[in-house]
PDB file of C-alpha atoms in Angstrom:
ATOM      1  CA  UNK A  26     154.185  91.918  84.908  1.00 57.00           C
ATOM      2  CA  UNK A  27     154.838  94.527  87.585  1.00 54.00           C
ATOM      3  CA  UNK A  28     151.150  94.691  88.375  1.00 60.00           C
ATOM      4  CA  UNK A  29     151.019  90.928  88.834  1.00 58.00           C
ATOM      5  CA  UNK A  30     153.960  91.037  91.259  1.00 53.00           C
ATOM      6  CA  UNK A  31     152.242  93.745  93.321  1.00 51.00           C
ATOM      7  CA  UNK A  32     149.036  91.687  93.461  1.00 53.00           C
ATOM      8  CA  UNK A  33     150.981  88.608  94.566  1.00 59.00           C
ATOM      9  CA  UNK A  34     152.796  90.589  97.278  1.00 59.00           C
ATOM     10  CA  UNK A  35     149.539  92.010  98.651  1.00 61.00           C
ATOM     11  CA  UNK A  36     147.976  88.558  98.637  1.00 61.00           C
ATOM     12  CA  UNK A  37     150.924  87.149 100.594  1.00 60.00           C
ATOM     13  CA  UNK A  38     150.600  89.908 103.198  1.00 55.00           C
ATOM     14  CA  UNK A  39     146.857  89.281 103.507  1.00 60.00           C
ATOM     15  CA  UNK A  40     147.383  85.532 103.972  1.00 54.00           C
ATOM     16  CA  UNK A  41     150.000  86.105 106.670  1.00 58.00           C
ATOM     17  CA  UNK A  42     147.714  88.486 108.562  1.00 57.00           C
ATOM     18  CA  UNK A  43     144.817  86.032 108.417  1.00 57.00           C
ATOM     19  CA  UNK A  44     147.061  83.219 109.619  1.00 55.00           C
ATOM     20  CA  UNK A  45     148.297  85.313 112.528  1.00 51.00           C
ATOM     21  CA  UNK A  46     144.742  86.261 113.504  1.00 50.00           C
ATOM     22  CA  UNK A  47     143.538  82.659 113.431  1.00 54.00           C
ATOM     23  CA  UNK A  48     146.567  81.195 115.193  1.00 50.00           C
ATOM     24  CA  UNK A  49     146.955  80.642 118.937  1.00 52.00           C
ATOM     25  CA  UNK A  50     147.300  83.753 121.097  1.00 49.00           C
ATOM     26  CA  UNK A  51     150.771  84.497 122.416  1.00 52.00           C
ATOM     27  CA  UNK A  52     151.235  84.157 126.152  1.00 47.00           C
ATOM     28  CA  UNK A  53     151.640  87.450 128.041  1.00 48.00           C
ATOM     29  CA  UNK A  54     155.256  88.361 128.613  1.00 47.00           C
ATOM     30  CA  UNK A  55     154.695  89.580 132.178  1.00 43.00           C
ATOM     31  CA  UNK A  56     152.570  88.075 134.913  1.00 47.00           C
ATOM     32  CA  UNK A  57     150.170  90.053 137.086  1.00 59.00           C
ATOM     33  CA  UNK A  58     152.319  91.610 139.771  1.00 76.00           C
ATOM     34  CA  UNK A  59     151.557  90.317 143.259  1.00 89.00           C
ATOM     35  CA  UNK A  60     153.255  90.585 146.616  1.00 95.00           C
ATOM     36  CA  UNK A  61     155.725  87.859 147.532  1.00 93.00           C
ATOM     37  CA  UNK A  62     154.712  84.644 149.205  1.00 95.00           C
ATOM     38  CA  UNK A  63     155.810  84.800 152.840  1.00 96.00           C
ATOM     39  CA  UNK A  64     158.892  82.609 153.188  1.00 93.00           C
ATOM     40  CA  UNK A  65     160.253  83.807 156.494  1.00 91.00           C
ATOM     41  CA  UNK A  66     159.474  87.318 157.644  1.00 91.00           C
ATOM     42  CA  UNK A  67     159.673  90.809 156.207  1.00 91.00           C
ATOM     43  CA  UNK A  68     157.895  94.152 156.484  1.00 94.00           C
ATOM     44  CA  UNK A  69     157.151  96.459 153.587  1.00 93.00           C
ATOM     45  CA  UNK A  70     157.154 100.251 153.852  1.00 92.00           C
ATOM     46  CA  UNK A  71     154.161 100.929 156.112  1.00 94.00           C
ATOM     47  CA  UNK A  72     154.413 104.687 155.398  1.00 87.00           C
ATOM     48  CA  UNK A  73     154.483 105.730 159.049  1.00 91.00           C
ATOM     49  CA  UNK A  74     151.452 103.716 160.165  1.00 96.00           C
ATOM     50  CA  UNK A  75     151.935 102.454 163.753  1.00 94.00           C
ATOM     51  CA  UNK A  76     151.076  98.774 163.372  1.00 96.00           C
ATOM     52  CA  UNK A  77     151.020  96.295 166.275  1.00 95.00           C
ATOM     53  CA  UNK A  78     151.993  92.907 164.827  1.00 96.00           C
ATOM     54  CA  UNK A  79     150.166  89.724 165.790  1.00 96.00           C
ATOM     55  CA  UNK A  80     153.317  87.605 165.315  1.00 95.00           C
ATOM     56  CA  UNK A  81     157.027  88.194 164.920  1.00 93.00           C
ATOM     57  CA  UNK A  82     157.505  85.435 162.315  1.00 95.00           C
ATOM     58  CA  UNK A  83     155.177  86.886 159.672  1.00 97.00           C
ATOM     59  CA  UNK A  84     155.150  89.246 156.715  1.00 97.00           C
ATOM     60  CA  UNK A  85     153.507  92.685 156.856  1.00 98.00           C
ATOM     61  CA  UNK A  86     152.655  94.361 153.559  1.00 97.00           C
ATOM     62  CA  UNK A  87     150.850  97.667 152.986  1.00 98.00           C
ATOM     63  CA  UNK A  88     148.499  98.279 150.048  1.00 97.00           C
ATOM     64  CA  UNK A  89     147.220 101.663 148.868  1.00 97.00           C
ATOM     65  CA  UNK A  90     143.888 102.161 147.050  1.00 98.00           C
ATOM     66  CA  UNK A  91     143.741 102.321 143.271  1.00 97.00           C
ATOM     67  CA  UNK A  92     140.735 104.655 143.414  1.00 97.00           C
ATOM     68  CA  UNK A  93     139.377 107.116 145.981  1.00 97.00           C
ATOM     69  CA  UNK A  94     136.730 109.803 146.083  1.00 97.00           C
ATOM     70  CA  UNK A  95     134.235 111.640 148.238  1.00 96.00           C
ATOM     71  CA  UNK A  96     130.485 111.263 147.885  1.00 94.00           C
ATOM     72  CA  UNK A  97     128.998 114.663 148.746  1.00 92.00           C
ATOM     73  CA  UNK A  98     125.358 114.359 149.778  1.00 88.00           C
ATOM     74  CA  UNK A  99     123.649 117.729 149.305  1.00 81.00           C
ATOM     75  CA  UNK A 100     119.955 118.659 149.056  1.00 75.00           C
ATOM     76  CA  UNK A 101     119.998 119.619 145.375  1.00 77.00           C
ATOM     77  CA  UNK A 102     123.320 118.428 143.979  1.00 83.00           C
ATOM     78  CA  UNK A 103     124.759 115.193 145.350  1.00 89.00           C
ATOM     79  CA  UNK A 104     127.918 114.249 143.493  1.00 91.00           C
ATOM     80  CA  UNK A 105     131.266 112.461 143.628  1.00 94.00           C
ATOM     81  CA  UNK A 106     134.429 114.537 144.059  1.00 95.00           C
ATOM     82  CA  UNK A 107     137.929 113.256 143.229  1.00 95.00           C
ATOM     83  CA  UNK A 108     141.495 114.539 143.428  1.00 95.00           C
ATOM     84  CA  UNK A 109     141.089 115.840 146.991  1.00 96.00           C
ATOM     85  CA  UNK A 110     143.951 116.119 149.472  1.00 97.00           C
ATOM     86  CA  UNK A 111     141.558 115.871 152.438  1.00 97.00           C
ATOM     87  CA  UNK A 112     137.841 115.486 153.160  1.00 96.00           C
ATOM     88  CA  UNK A 113     135.773 116.587 156.144  1.00 93.00           C
ATOM     89  CA  UNK A 114     133.527 113.747 157.273  1.00 94.00           C
ATOM     90  CA  UNK A 115     130.188 114.439 158.914  1.00 89.00           C
ATOM     91  CA  UNK A 116     127.516 117.050 158.193  1.00 82.00           C
ATOM     92  CA  UNK A 117     128.675 120.632 157.676  1.00 72.00           C
ATOM     93  CA  UNK A 118     126.881 123.989 157.539  1.00 61.00           C
ATOM     94  CA  UNK A 119     123.708 122.796 159.250  1.00 50.00           C
ATOM     95  CA  UNK A 120     121.471 125.263 161.083  1.00 52.00           C
ATOM     96  CA  UNK A 121     122.402 125.118 164.789  1.00 53.00           C
ATOM     97  CA  UNK A 122     118.849 124.381 165.937  1.00 52.00           C
ATOM     98  CA  UNK A 123     118.432 121.339 163.709  1.00 51.00           C
ATOM     99  CA  UNK A 124     118.662 117.798 165.039  1.00 54.00           C
ATOM    100  CA  UNK A 125     120.695 115.354 162.998  1.00 56.00           C
ATOM    101  CA  UNK A 126     120.344 115.957 159.263  1.00 53.00           C
ATOM    102  CA  UNK A 127     116.844 117.443 159.452  1.00 55.00           C
ATOM    103  CA  UNK A 128     117.353 121.098 158.625  1.00 49.00           C
ATOM    104  CA  UNK A 129     114.948 123.537 157.085  1.00 53.00           C
ATOM    105  CA  UNK A 130     117.034 125.346 154.500  1.00 54.00           C
ATOM    106  CA  UNK A 131     119.129 124.402 151.513  1.00 50.00           C
ATOM    107  CA  UNK A 132     122.437 124.802 153.312  1.00 59.00           C
ATOM    108  CA  UNK A 133     124.465 121.834 154.451  1.00 67.00           C
ATOM    109  CA  UNK A 134     125.981 118.655 153.106  1.00 79.00           C
ATOM    110  CA  UNK A 135     127.467 115.393 154.346  1.00 87.00           C
ATOM    111  CA  UNK A 136     130.548 113.619 153.001  1.00 93.00           C
ATOM    112  CA  UNK A 137     131.437 109.926 152.707  1.00 96.00           C
ATOM    113  CA  UNK A 138     134.947 108.779 151.784  1.00 98.00           C
ATOM    114  CA  UNK A 139     134.986 105.941 149.230  1.00 98.00           C
ATOM    115  CA  UNK A 140     137.992 103.676 148.595  1.00 98.00           C
ATOM    116  CA  UNK A 141     138.746 100.721 146.307  1.00 98.00           C
ATOM    117  CA  UNK A 142     141.575  98.214 146.836  1.00 98.00           C
ATOM    118  CA  UNK A 143     142.924  95.367 144.701  1.00 98.00           C
ATOM    119  CA  UNK A 144     143.216  92.532 147.227  1.00 98.00           C
ATOM    120  CA  UNK A 145     144.348  90.137 144.473  1.00 97.00           C
ATOM    121  CA  UNK A 146     147.795  91.726 144.912  1.00 97.00           C
ATOM    122  CA  UNK A 147     148.301  89.461 147.915  1.00 98.00           C
ATOM    123  CA  UNK A 148     149.199  85.793 147.251  1.00 96.00           C
ATOM    124  CA  UNK A 149     146.119  83.578 147.398  1.00 91.00           C
ATOM    125  CA  UNK A 150     148.031  81.096 149.573  1.00 93.00           C
ATOM    126  CA  UNK A 151     148.448  83.718 152.299  1.00 96.00           C
ATOM    127  CA  UNK A 152     147.312  82.678 155.779  1.00 97.00           C
ATOM    128  CA  UNK A 153     146.133  86.002 157.172  1.00 98.00           C
ATOM    129  CA  UNK A 154     147.128  86.674 160.768  1.00 98.00           C
ATOM    130  CA  UNK A 155     145.744  90.209 160.987  1.00 98.00           C
ATOM    131  CA  UNK A 156     144.575  92.993 158.674  1.00 98.00           C
ATOM    132  CA  UNK A 157     143.770  96.654 159.322  1.00 98.00           C
ATOM    133  CA  UNK A 158     142.539  99.627 157.342  1.00 98.00           C
ATOM    134  CA  UNK A 159     144.447 102.772 158.356  1.00 98.00           C
ATOM    135  CA  UNK A 160     143.329 106.377 157.771  1.00 98.00           C
ATOM    136  CA  UNK A 161     145.044 109.558 158.912  1.00 98.00           C
ATOM    137  CA  UNK A 162     142.955 112.159 160.758  1.00 98.00           C
ATOM    138  CA  UNK A 163     143.670 115.697 161.984  1.00 97.00           C
ATOM    139  CA  UNK A 164     141.294 116.303 164.905  1.00 95.00           C
ATOM    140  CA  UNK A 165     138.537 114.962 167.177  1.00 94.00           C
ATOM    141  CA  UNK A 166     140.084 111.508 167.574  1.00 95.00           C
ATOM    142  CA  UNK A 167     137.840 110.365 170.436  1.00 94.00           C
ATOM    143  CA  UNK A 168     134.615 111.340 168.700  1.00 94.00           C
ATOM    144  CA  UNK A 169     135.835 109.861 165.425  1.00 96.00           C
ATOM    145  CA  UNK A 170     136.699 106.503 167.019  1.00 95.00           C
ATOM    146  CA  UNK A 171     133.336 106.318 168.797  1.00 95.00           C
ATOM    147  CA  UNK A 172     131.055 107.474 165.983  1.00 96.00           C
ATOM    148  CA  UNK A 173     132.780 106.493 162.722  1.00 97.00           C
ATOM    149  CA  UNK A 174     131.025 104.041 160.421  1.00 97.00           C
ATOM    150  CA  UNK A 175     133.080 101.761 158.178  1.00 98.00           C
ATOM    151  CA  UNK A 176     131.336  99.581 155.605  1.00 98.00           C
ATOM    152  CA  UNK A 177     132.791  97.279 152.988  1.00 98.00           C
ATOM    153  CA  UNK A 178     131.792  94.954 150.165  1.00 98.00           C
ATOM    154  CA  UNK A 179     133.740  92.289 148.318  1.00 97.00           C
ATOM    155  CA  UNK A 180     132.416  93.130 144.840  1.00 94.00           C
ATOM    156  CA  UNK A 181     129.933  95.429 143.148  1.00 89.00           C
ATOM    157  CA  UNK A 182     127.004  92.993 143.361  1.00 87.00           C
ATOM    158  CA  UNK A 183     127.444  92.569 147.134  1.00 92.00           C
ATOM    159  CA  UNK A 184     125.688  94.596 149.798  1.00 93.00           C
ATOM    160  CA  UNK A 185     127.807  96.688 152.151  1.00 97.00           C
ATOM    161  CA  UNK A 186     128.462  95.223 155.595  1.00 96.00           C
ATOM    162  CA  UNK A 187     129.547  96.986 158.783  1.00 97.00           C
ATOM    163  CA  UNK A 188     133.239  96.551 159.600  1.00 97.00           C
ATOM    164  CA  UNK A 189     135.862  97.799 162.005  1.00 92.00           C
ATOM    165  CA  UNK A 190     134.346  96.874 165.357  1.00 90.00           C
ATOM    166  CA  UNK A 191     137.830  97.316 166.872  1.00 96.00           C
ATOM    167  CA  UNK A 192     139.170 100.841 166.314  1.00 97.00           C
ATOM    168  CA  UNK A 193     142.582 102.032 167.516  1.00 96.00           C
ATOM    169  CA  UNK A 194     143.068 105.759 168.177  1.00 95.00           C
ATOM    170  CA  UNK A 195     146.307 107.645 167.466  1.00 96.00           C
ATOM    171  CA  UNK A 196     148.553 108.754 170.306  1.00 92.00           C
ATOM    172  CA  UNK A 197     149.013 112.209 168.773  1.00 95.00           C
ATOM    173  CA  UNK A 198     147.315 114.311 166.114  1.00 96.00           C
ATOM    174  CA  UNK A 199     147.532 114.278 163.189  1.00 97.00           C
ATOM    175  CA  UNK A 200     147.682 110.511 163.474  1.00 97.00           C
ATOM    176  CA  UNK A 201     146.535 107.174 162.124  1.00 98.00           C
ATOM    177  CA  UNK A 202     143.315 105.431 163.114  1.00 98.00           C
ATOM    178  CA  UNK A 203     143.211 101.695 162.369  1.00 98.00           C
ATOM    179  CA  UNK A 204     140.187  99.442 161.878  1.00 98.00           C
ATOM    180  CA  UNK A 205     140.425  95.668 162.293  1.00 98.00           C
ATOM    181  CA  UNK A 206     139.233  94.040 159.023  1.00 98.00           C
ATOM    182  CA  UNK A 207     140.978  90.671 159.417  1.00 98.00           C
ATOM    183  CA  UNK A 208     138.158  88.296 158.408  1.00 97.00           C
ATOM    184  CA  UNK A 209     136.946  90.563 155.596  1.00 98.00           C
ATOM    185  CA  UNK A 210     140.456  90.882 154.134  1.00 98.00           C
ATOM    186  CA  UNK A 211     141.158  87.151 154.429  1.00 98.00           C
ATOM    187  CA  UNK A 212     138.070  86.332 152.372  1.00 97.00           C
ATOM    188  CA  UNK A 213     138.933  88.987 149.768  1.00 98.00           C
ATOM    189  CA  UNK A 214     142.453  87.582 149.349  1.00 98.00           C
ATOM    190  CA  UNK A 215     141.258  83.995 149.154  1.00 96.00           C
ATOM    191  CA  UNK A 216     138.650  84.848 146.516  1.00 96.00           C
ATOM    192  CA  UNK A 217     141.038  87.065 144.492  1.00 96.00           C
ATOM    193  CA  UNK A 218     138.856  90.170 144.752  1.00 97.00           C
ATOM    194  CA  UNK A 219     140.428  92.929 142.667  1.00 96.00           C
ATOM    195  CA  UNK A 220     137.984  95.743 143.510  1.00 96.00           C
ATOM    196  CA  UNK A 221     137.035  95.683 147.184  1.00 98.00           C
ATOM    197  CA  UNK A 222     135.073  98.781 148.217  1.00 98.00           C
ATOM    198  CA  UNK A 223     134.966 100.684 151.509  1.00 98.00           C
ATOM    199  CA  UNK A 224     132.856 103.607 152.700  1.00 97.00           C
ATOM    200  CA  UNK A 225     133.893 105.739 155.689  1.00 98.00           C
ATOM    201  CA  UNK A 226     131.449 108.232 157.202  1.00 96.00           C
ATOM    202  CA  UNK A 227     130.334 110.050 160.341  1.00 95.00           C
ATOM    203  CA  UNK A 228     126.733 110.611 161.436  1.00 90.00           C
ATOM    204  CA  UNK A 229     125.343 114.115 161.308  1.00 82.00           C
ATOM    205  CA  UNK A 230     126.094 116.262 164.351  1.00 76.00           C
ATOM    206  CA  UNK A 231     125.306 119.740 165.571  1.00 71.00           C
ATOM    207  CA  UNK A 232     128.734 121.328 165.990  1.00 76.00           C
ATOM    208  CA  UNK A 233     132.203 121.396 164.473  1.00 78.00           C
ATOM    209  CA  UNK A 234     133.371 119.120 167.303  1.00 83.00           C
ATOM    210  CA  UNK A 235     131.576 116.325 165.446  1.00 89.00           C
ATOM    211  CA  UNK A 236     133.481 116.844 162.183  1.00 92.00           C
ATOM    212  CA  UNK A 237     136.807 115.199 161.345  1.00 96.00           C
ATOM    213  CA  UNK A 238     139.287 115.996 158.584  1.00 97.00           C
ATOM    214  CA  UNK A 239     140.614 112.826 156.944  1.00 98.00           C
ATOM    215  CA  UNK A 240     143.616 112.673 154.621  1.00 98.00           C
ATOM    216  CA  UNK A 241     142.985 111.358 151.107  1.00 97.00           C
ATOM    217  CA  UNK A 242     145.793 112.097 148.631  1.00 97.00           C
ATOM    218  CA  UNK A 243     147.830 113.913 151.285  1.00 94.00           C
ATOM    219  CA  UNK A 244     148.471 110.685 153.254  1.00 96.00           C
ATOM    220  CA  UNK A 245     146.569 107.967 151.457  1.00 97.00           C
ATOM    221  CA  UNK A 246     144.543 105.419 153.405  1.00 98.00           C
ATOM    222  CA  UNK A 247     146.069 101.954 153.256  1.00 97.00           C
ATOM    223  CA  UNK A 248     145.429  98.343 154.157  1.00 98.00           C
ATOM    224  CA  UNK A 249     148.101  96.444 156.073  1.00 98.00           C
ATOM    225  CA  UNK A 250     147.882  92.655 155.875  1.00 98.00           C
ATOM    226  CA  UNK A 251     149.996  90.423 158.087  1.00 98.00           C
ATOM    227  CA  UNK A 252     150.244  86.906 156.708  1.00 98.00           C
ATOM    228  CA  UNK A 253     152.248  83.679 156.777  1.00 96.00           C
TER     229      UNK A 253
END
């Protein structure tokens, strides 16, 4: 008798589990967190970035990357490095007589900063007025602004495109350099791109005056989007 009751109890449990598995899925209890729709004007914490607004009656919201790293291009061991406070962009430790990246020995490497942002955090109804990518640098502002190369892609299957034709230099150092990415950001927001990639690099030079230290975890790069 007791054995029969145990069998019946186990059968009831099995039936309930099967019914739960085959039934409709429960709706998630929390929605994906996004920034507020702009219903007036407000400014989020821009973390010290000097931002020149396009309009007074708009919302300005800063977004930090969800992933960052440095691609270190070396003759025998190119690799990705993460968890860095800063990176030095450009080519380092080259022989002084070499032109560009053509050096004869095994010394030397170049570094590219890589960043990924979730642009789906912004409301897809946002009418973008202006958008910038801001990075904090320590030295050589003029050279950095003239020579820096910023590329971006909307998703992994895309090719990288050149961005940031308009670059704003900081008034003092260390300071923030901003790149205008308005059209690129507007498309990413409209298409709900949740992993937009950027690469920031400097061409190879022949002296330390052509290197620039960029903050990574120390003062994270960020995107500021101004929208209505």
